[in-house]
Coordinates of C-alpha atoms and ligand atoms in Angstrom, one line a residue:
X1 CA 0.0 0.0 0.0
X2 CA 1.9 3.1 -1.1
X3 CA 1.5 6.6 -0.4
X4 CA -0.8 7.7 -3.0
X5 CA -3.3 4.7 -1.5
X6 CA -2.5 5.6 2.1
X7 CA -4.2 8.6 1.8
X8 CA -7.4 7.1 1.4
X9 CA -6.8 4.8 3.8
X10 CA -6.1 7.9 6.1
X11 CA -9.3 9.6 5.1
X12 CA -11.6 6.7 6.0
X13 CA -10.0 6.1 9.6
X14 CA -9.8 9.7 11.1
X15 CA -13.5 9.8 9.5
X16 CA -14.4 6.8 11.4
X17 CA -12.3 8.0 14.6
X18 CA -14.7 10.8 14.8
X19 CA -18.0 9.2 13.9
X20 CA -17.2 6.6 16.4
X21 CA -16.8 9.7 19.5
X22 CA -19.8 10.8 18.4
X23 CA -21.6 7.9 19.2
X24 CA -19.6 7.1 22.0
X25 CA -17.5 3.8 21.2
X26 CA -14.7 3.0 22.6
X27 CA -11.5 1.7 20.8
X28 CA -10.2 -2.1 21.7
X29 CA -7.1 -3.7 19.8
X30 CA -7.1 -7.7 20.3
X31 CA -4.8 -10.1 18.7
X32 CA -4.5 -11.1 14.9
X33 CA -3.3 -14.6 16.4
X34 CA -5.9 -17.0 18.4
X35 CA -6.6 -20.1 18.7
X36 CA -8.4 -22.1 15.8
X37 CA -10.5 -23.8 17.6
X38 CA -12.1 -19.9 19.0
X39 CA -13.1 -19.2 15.1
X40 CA -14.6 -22.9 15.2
X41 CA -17.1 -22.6 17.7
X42 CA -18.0 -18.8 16.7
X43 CA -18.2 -18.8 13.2
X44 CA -19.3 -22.2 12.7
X45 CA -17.9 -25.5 11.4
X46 CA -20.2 -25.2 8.1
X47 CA -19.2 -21.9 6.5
X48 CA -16.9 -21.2 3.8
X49 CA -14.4 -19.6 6.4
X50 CA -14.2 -22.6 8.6
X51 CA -14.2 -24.6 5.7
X52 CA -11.8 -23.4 3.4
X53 CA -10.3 -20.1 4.1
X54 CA -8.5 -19.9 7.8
X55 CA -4.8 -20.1 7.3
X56 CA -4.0 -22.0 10.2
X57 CA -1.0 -23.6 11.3
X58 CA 0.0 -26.2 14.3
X59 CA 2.1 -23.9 16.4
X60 CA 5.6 -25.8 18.0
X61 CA 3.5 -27.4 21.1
X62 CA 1.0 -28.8 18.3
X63 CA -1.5 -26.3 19.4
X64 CA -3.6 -25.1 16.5
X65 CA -3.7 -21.2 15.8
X66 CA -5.3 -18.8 13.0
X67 CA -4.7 -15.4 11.8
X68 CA -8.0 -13.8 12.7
X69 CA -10.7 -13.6 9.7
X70 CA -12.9 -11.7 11.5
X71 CA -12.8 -9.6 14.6
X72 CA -15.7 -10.8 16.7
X73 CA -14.9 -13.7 18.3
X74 CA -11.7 -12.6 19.1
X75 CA -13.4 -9.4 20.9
X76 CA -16.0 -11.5 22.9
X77 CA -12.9 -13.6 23.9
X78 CA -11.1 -10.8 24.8
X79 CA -14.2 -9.6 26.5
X80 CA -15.1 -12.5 28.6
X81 CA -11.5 -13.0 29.8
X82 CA -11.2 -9.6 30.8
X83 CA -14.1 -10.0 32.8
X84 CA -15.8 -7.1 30.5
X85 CA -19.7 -8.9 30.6
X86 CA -20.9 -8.7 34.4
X87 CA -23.8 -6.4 34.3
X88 CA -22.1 -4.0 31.9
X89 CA -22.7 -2.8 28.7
X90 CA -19.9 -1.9 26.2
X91 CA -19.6 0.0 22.9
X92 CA -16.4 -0.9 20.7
X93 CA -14.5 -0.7 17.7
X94 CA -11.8 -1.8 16.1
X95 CA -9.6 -1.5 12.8
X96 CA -7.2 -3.9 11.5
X97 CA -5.9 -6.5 9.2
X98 CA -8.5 -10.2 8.5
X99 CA -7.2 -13.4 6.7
X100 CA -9.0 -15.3 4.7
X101 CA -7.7 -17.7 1.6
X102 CA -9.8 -16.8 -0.8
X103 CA -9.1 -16.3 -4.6
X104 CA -7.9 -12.4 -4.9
X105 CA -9.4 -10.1 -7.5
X106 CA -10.6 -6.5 -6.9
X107 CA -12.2 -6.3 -3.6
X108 CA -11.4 -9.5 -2.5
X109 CA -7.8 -10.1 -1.1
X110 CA -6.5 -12.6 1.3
X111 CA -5.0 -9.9 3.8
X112 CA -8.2 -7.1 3.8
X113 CA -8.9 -4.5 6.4
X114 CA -11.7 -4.0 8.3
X115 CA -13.4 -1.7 10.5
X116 CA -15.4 -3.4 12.9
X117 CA -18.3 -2.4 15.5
X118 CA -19.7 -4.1 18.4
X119 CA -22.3 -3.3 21.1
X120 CA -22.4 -6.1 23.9
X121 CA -24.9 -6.0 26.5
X122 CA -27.9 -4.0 24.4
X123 CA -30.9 -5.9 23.2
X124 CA -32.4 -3.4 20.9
X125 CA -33.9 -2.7 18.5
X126 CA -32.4 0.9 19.4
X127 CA -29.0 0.1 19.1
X128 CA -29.6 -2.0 16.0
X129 CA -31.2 0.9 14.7
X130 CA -28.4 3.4 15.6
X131 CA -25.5 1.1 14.5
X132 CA -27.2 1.2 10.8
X133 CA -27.4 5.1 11.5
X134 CA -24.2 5.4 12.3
X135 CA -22.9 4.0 9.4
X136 CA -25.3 5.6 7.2
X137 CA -23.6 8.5 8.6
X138 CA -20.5 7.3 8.1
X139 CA -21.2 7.3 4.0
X140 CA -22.6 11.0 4.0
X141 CA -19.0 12.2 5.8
X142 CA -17.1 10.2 3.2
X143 CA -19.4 11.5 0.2
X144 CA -20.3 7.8 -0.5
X145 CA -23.4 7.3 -2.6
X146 CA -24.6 4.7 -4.5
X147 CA -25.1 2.4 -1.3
X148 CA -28.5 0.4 -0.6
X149 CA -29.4 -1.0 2.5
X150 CA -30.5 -4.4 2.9
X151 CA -32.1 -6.2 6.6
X152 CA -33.6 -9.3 7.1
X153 CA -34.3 -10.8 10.9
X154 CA -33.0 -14.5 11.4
X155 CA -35.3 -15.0 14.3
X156 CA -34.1 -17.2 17.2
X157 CA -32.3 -20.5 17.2
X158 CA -35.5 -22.2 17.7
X159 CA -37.5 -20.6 14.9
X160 CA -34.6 -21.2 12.6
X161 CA -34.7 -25.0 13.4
X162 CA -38.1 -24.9 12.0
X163 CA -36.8 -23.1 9.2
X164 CA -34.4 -25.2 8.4
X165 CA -36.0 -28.7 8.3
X166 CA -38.2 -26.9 5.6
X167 CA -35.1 -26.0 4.1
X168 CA -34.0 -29.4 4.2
X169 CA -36.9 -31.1 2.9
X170 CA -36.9 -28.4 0.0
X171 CA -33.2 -28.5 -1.2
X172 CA -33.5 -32.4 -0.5
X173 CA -36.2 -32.8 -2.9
X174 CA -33.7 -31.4 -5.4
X175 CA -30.8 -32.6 -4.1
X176 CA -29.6 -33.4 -8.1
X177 CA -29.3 -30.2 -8.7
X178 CA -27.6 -28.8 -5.7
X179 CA -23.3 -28.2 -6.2
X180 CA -21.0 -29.7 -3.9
X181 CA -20.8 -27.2 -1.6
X182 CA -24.3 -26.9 -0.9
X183 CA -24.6 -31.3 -1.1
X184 CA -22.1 -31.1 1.7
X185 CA -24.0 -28.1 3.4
X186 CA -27.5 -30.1 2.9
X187 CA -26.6 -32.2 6.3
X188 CA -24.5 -29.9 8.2
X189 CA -26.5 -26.4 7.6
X190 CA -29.1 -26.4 4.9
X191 CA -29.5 -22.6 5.7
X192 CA -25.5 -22.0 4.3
X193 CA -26.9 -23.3 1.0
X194 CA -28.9 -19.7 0.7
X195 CA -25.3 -17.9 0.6
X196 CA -24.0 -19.5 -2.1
X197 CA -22.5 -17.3 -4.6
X198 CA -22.4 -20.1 -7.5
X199 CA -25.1 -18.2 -10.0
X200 CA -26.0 -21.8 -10.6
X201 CA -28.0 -21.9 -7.7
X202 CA -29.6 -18.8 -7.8
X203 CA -32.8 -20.6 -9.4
X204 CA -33.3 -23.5 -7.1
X205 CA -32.7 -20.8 -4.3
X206 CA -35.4 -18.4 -5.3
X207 CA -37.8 -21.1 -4.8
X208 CA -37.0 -22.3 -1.6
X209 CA -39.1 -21.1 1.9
X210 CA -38.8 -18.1 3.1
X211 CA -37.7 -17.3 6.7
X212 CA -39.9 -14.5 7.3
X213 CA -42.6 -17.3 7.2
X214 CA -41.0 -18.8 10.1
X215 CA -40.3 -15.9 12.5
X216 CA -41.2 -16.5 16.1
X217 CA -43.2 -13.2 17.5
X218 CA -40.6 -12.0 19.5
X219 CA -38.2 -11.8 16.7
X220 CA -41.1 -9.9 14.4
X221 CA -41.8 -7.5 16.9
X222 CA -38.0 -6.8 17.0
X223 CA -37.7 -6.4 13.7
X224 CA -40.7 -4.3 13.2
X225 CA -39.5 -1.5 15.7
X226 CA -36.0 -1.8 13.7
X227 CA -38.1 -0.7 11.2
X228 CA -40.1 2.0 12.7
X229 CA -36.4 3.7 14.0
X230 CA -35.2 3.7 10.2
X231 CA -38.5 4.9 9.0
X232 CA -38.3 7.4 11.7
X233 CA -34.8 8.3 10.8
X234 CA -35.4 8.7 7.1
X235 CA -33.1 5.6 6.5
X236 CA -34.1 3.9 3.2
X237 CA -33.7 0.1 3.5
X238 CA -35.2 -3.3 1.4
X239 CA -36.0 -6.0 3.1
X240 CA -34.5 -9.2 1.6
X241 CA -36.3 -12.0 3.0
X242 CA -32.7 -14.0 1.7
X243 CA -30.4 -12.4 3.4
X244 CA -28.4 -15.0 6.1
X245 CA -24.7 -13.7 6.1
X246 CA -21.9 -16.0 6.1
X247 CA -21.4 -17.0 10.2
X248 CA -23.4 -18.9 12.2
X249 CA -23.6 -17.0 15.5
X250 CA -26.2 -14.3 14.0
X251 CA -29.6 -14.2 15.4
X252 CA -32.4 -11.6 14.3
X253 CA -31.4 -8.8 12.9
X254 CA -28.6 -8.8 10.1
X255 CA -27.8 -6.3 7.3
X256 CA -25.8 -5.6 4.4
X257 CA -24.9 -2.3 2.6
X258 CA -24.1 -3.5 -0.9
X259 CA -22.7 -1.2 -4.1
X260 CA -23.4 -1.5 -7.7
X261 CA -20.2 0.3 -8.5
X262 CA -17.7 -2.7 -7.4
X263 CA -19.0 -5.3 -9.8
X264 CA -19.2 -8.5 -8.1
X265 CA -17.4 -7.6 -5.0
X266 CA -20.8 -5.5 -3.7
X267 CA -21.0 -6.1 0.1
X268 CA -19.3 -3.4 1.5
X269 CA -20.4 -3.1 5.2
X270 CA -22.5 -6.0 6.9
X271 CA -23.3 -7.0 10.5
X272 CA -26.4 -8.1 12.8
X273 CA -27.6 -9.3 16.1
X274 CA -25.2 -12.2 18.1
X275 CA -27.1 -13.1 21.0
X276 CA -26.0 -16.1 21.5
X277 CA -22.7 -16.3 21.4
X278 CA -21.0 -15.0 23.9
X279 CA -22.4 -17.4 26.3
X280 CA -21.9 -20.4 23.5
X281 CA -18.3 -18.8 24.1
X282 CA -18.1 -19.7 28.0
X283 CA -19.5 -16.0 28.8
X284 CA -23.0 -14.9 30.6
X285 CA -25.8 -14.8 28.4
X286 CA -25.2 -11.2 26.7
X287 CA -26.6 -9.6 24.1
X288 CA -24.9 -8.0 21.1
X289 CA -25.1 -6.7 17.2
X290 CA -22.5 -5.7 15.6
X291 CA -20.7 -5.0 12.1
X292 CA -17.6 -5.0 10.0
X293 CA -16.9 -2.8 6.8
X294 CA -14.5 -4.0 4.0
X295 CA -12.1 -0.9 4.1
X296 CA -11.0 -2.1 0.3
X297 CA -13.6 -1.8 -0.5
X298 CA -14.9 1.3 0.9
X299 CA -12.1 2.7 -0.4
X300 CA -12.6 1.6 -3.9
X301 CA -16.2 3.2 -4.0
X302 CA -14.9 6.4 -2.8
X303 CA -12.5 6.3 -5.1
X304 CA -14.6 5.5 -7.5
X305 CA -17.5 8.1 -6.7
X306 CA -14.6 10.7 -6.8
X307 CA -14.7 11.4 -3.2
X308 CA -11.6 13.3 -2.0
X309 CA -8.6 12.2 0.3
X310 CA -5.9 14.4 2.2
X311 CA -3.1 15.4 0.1
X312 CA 0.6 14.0 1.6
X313 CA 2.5 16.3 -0.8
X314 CA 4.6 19.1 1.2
X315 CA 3.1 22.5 0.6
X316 CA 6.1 24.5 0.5
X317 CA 9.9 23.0 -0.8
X318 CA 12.9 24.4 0.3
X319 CA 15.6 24.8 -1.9
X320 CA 19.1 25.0 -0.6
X321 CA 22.1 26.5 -2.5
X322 CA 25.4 26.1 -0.7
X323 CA 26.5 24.7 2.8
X324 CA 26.2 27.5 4.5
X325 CA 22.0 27.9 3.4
X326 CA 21.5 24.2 4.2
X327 CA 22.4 25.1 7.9
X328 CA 20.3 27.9 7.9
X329 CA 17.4 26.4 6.0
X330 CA 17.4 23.4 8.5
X331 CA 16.5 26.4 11.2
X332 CA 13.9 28.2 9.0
X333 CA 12.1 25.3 8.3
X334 CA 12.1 24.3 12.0
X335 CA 10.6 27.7 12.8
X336 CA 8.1 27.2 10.5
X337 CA 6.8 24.1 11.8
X338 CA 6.8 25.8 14.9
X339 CA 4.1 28.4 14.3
X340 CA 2.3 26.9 11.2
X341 CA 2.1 23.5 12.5
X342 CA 0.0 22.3 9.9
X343 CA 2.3 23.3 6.9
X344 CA 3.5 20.8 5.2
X345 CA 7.3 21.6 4.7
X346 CA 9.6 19.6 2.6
X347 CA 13.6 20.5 3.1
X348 CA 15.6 19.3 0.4
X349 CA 18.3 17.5 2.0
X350 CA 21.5 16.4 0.8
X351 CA 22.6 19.3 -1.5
X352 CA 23.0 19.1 -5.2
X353 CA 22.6 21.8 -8.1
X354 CA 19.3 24.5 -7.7
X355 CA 18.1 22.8 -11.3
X356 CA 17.9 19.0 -9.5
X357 CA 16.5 20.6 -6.7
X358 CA 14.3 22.2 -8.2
X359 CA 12.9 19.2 -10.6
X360 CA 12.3 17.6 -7.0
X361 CA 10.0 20.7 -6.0
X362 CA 8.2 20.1 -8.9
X363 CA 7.6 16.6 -8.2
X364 CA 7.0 16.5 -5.1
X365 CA 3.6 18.6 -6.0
X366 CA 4.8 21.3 -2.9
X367 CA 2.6 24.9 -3.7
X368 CA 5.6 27.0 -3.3
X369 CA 9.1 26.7 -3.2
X370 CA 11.7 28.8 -0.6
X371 CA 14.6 29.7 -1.8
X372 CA 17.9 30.5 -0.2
X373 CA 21.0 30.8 -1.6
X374 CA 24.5 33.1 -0.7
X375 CA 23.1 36.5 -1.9
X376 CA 19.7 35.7 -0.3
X377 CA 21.5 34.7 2.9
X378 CA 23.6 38.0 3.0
X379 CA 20.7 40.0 3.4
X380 CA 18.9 37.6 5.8
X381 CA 16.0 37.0 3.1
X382 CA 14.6 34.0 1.2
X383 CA 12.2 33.8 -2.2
X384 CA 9.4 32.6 -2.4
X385 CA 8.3 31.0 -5.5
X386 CA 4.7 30.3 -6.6
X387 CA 5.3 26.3 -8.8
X388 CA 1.7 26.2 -9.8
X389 CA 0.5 29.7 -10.6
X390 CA 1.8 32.6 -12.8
X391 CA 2.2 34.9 -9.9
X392 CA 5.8 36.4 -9.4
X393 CA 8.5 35.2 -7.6
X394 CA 9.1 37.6 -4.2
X395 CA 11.8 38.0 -1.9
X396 CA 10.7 38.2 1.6
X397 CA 13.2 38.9 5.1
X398 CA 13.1 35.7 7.5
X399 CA 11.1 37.6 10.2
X400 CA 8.0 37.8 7.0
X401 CA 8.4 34.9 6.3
X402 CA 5.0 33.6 8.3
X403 CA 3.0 35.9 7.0
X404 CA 4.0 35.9 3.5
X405 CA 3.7 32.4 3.4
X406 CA -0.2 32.8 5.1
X407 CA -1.0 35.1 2.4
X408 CA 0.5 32.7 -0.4
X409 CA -1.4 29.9 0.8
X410 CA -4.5 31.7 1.6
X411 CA -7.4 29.7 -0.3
X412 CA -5.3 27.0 -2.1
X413 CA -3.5 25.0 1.4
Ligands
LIG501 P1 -18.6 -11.6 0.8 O1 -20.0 -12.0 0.7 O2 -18.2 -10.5 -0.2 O3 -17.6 -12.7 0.8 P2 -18.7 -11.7 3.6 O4 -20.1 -12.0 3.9 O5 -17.7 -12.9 3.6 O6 -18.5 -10.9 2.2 P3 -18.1 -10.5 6.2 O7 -17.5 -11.7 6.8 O8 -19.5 -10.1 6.6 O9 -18.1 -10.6 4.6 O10 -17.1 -9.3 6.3 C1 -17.6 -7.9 6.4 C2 -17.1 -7.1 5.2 O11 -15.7 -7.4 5.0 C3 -17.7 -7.4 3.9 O12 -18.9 -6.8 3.7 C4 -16.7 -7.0 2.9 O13 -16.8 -5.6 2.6 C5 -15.4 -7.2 3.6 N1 -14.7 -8.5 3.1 C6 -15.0 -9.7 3.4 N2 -14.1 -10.6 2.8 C7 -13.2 -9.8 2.2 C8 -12.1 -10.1 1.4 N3 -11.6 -11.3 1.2 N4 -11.4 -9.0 0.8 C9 -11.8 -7.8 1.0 N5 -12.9 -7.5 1.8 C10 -13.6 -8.5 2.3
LIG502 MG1 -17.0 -14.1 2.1

């Protein structure tokens, strides 16, 4: 990831630093190491990440770890070890690097980034209704359009047992039809079968029973006040009666924000309701929702939609003719920093002819370049020299300089 990407990168964090103050969560940082067997038991023996995509390796006792694919189990671990779950609530997030062996192409790497959101202890729906808020928020500070939002409630354990024998007598029926993956997924979780992204299946699948028809009351009534908040709010949403999310630990409410502008690659943000899991995990029974963003992705929408990213090119260059001007410069430029702390000042170190340094100016996309030279250091002045406008060249005494360089930069820093 070089520079030129970084900045983007930089743009969606700070912009999700101060979204999350606003809402009041809190930062945690847990390991990109765990055991395997914690993604086991949380994400579920039947998906493709269980399955197929953890790299995982026997460590030198012949205990089996995993770099983390996702950040919620490892943040309810970290959370019930810490103690974090007696009678308190918690808001959280984290950013960081996931793992997953999957076939790279745009939007879908092996090493991707995620930002990642979690509210233990709340049983909603008012905190699954602010967590979609919050990141419909989060598109209108990034200038993100051309995002739809999709929900769907999973209803409890219990309903979904329903659900799925219907689901398995269905797909059963046409079990000749079904790919390998969902053959295998038939016995262990017919409901898997639903997620499959082999356009093969998409038929068979759009037959098959609906969840919705299987909700238990409690679950309905959840989902309908999730809906009343976003209606509330002004939050345009579909419901998509076939949306089930890749892990197993979600329970009523889940959600997707998906793009049209990334091609196939068009989940960007997705999350829902956990509640059983952390005490699956060894914790007290605790509620929770939560969410992780694909920052690739995000990243390619916004650079897609044109949105704009900080600059990391200097503002100002300093040229530096002779020995005694590269001492001197050094000073000036730490002066500079001193009482324009947000200036962007590039020295040119390490000498060489005005021309070369001069090329570098250019390059390096600086607004202005200082120079100082013998004659200029004499007098105790230094030019200043507009690179991307026609306006003349001044010379300007050290003790100006701040202000000369306010007025150049007035409008265009
Ligand atoms: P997909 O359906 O695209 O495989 P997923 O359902 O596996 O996504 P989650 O596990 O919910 O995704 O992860 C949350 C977000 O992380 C996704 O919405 C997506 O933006 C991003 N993401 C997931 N896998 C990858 C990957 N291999 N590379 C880049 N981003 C990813
Ligand atoms: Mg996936």
């Amino acid at each position: 990831m070089l520079p030129e990407e970084a900045r983007w990168w930089h743009r969606l964090e700070t912009t999700a630093r101060t979204l999350f103050a606003q809402y009041g969560y809190r930062e945690i940082r847990v390991p990109v190491l765990e055991r395997t067997q914690l993604f086991k038991r949380a994400i579920g023996e039947y998906t493709d990440i269980v399955e197929k995509e953890m790299f995982a390796f026997d460590d030198r006792d012949g205990l089996s770890l995993a770099l983390r694919p996702e950040a919620t189990a490892g943040i309810v671990r970290a959370a019930i070890s810490n103690g974090l779950l007696h009678n308190q609530r918690h808001r959280f997030f984290t950013f960081g690097p996931m793992f997953r062996g999957e076939r790279p192409q745009k939007g879908r790497y092996r090493q991707f980034h995620q930002i990642d959101v979690e509210a233990l202890g709340y049983d909603g729906p008012d905190v699954d209704a602010e967590m979609i808020l919050l990141t419909a928020r989060l598109w209108r500070m990034l200038g993100i359009e051309r995002v739809r939002l999709e929900i769907n409630s999973l209803g409890t354990p219990e309903a979904r047992a329903g659900y799925r024998a219907a689901l398995h007598q269905y797909f059963s029926e046409h079990e000749s039809a079904l790919d390998a993956d969902s053959k295998r997924r038939l016995s262990g979780n017919p409901l898997r079968i639903l997620d499959s992204k082999n356009p093969e299946m998409a038929t068979l699948i759009g037959g098959a029973p609906l969840l919705t028809d299987y909700l238990d009351e409690g679950s309905r009534i959840h989902f309908q006040g999730l809906c009343a908040r976003l209606d509330e709010a002004g939050v345009a949403y579909v419901v998509n009666p076939r949306l089930v999310r890749g892990l197993d630990y979600y329970s009523r409410t889940v959600f997707e924000w998906v793009t049209d502008a990334l091609g196939s690659q068009n989940a960007v943000c997705s999350g829902g309701r956990y509640d059983g899991l952390v005490a699956q995990l060894g914790g007290p029974p605790t509620p929770a929702i939560g969410w992780a963003l694909g920052m690739e992705r995000v990243i390619l929408l916004m650079q897609a939609l044109a949105c704009d990213a900080p600059s990391q090119d200097p503002q100002v260059y300093v040229v530096l003719a002779g020995p005694a001007a590269m001492a001197t410069g050094l000073q000036l430029a730490e002066r500079l920093r001193n009482e324009m702390p947000d200036l962007r000042v590039e020295v040119d170190l390490g000498g060489g002819s005005i021309k070369s340094q001069f090329k570098k100016a250019d390059k390096s996309g600086a607004l202005l370049a200082l120079v100082l030279g013998d004659d200029e250091l004499a007098k105790q002045v230094i030019s200043v020299k507009p690179l991307r406008s026609g306006l003349e060249q001044e010379t300007v005494s050290f003790v100006d300089l701040v202000a000369a360089l306010k007025k150049h930069l007035v409008g265009i820093a």
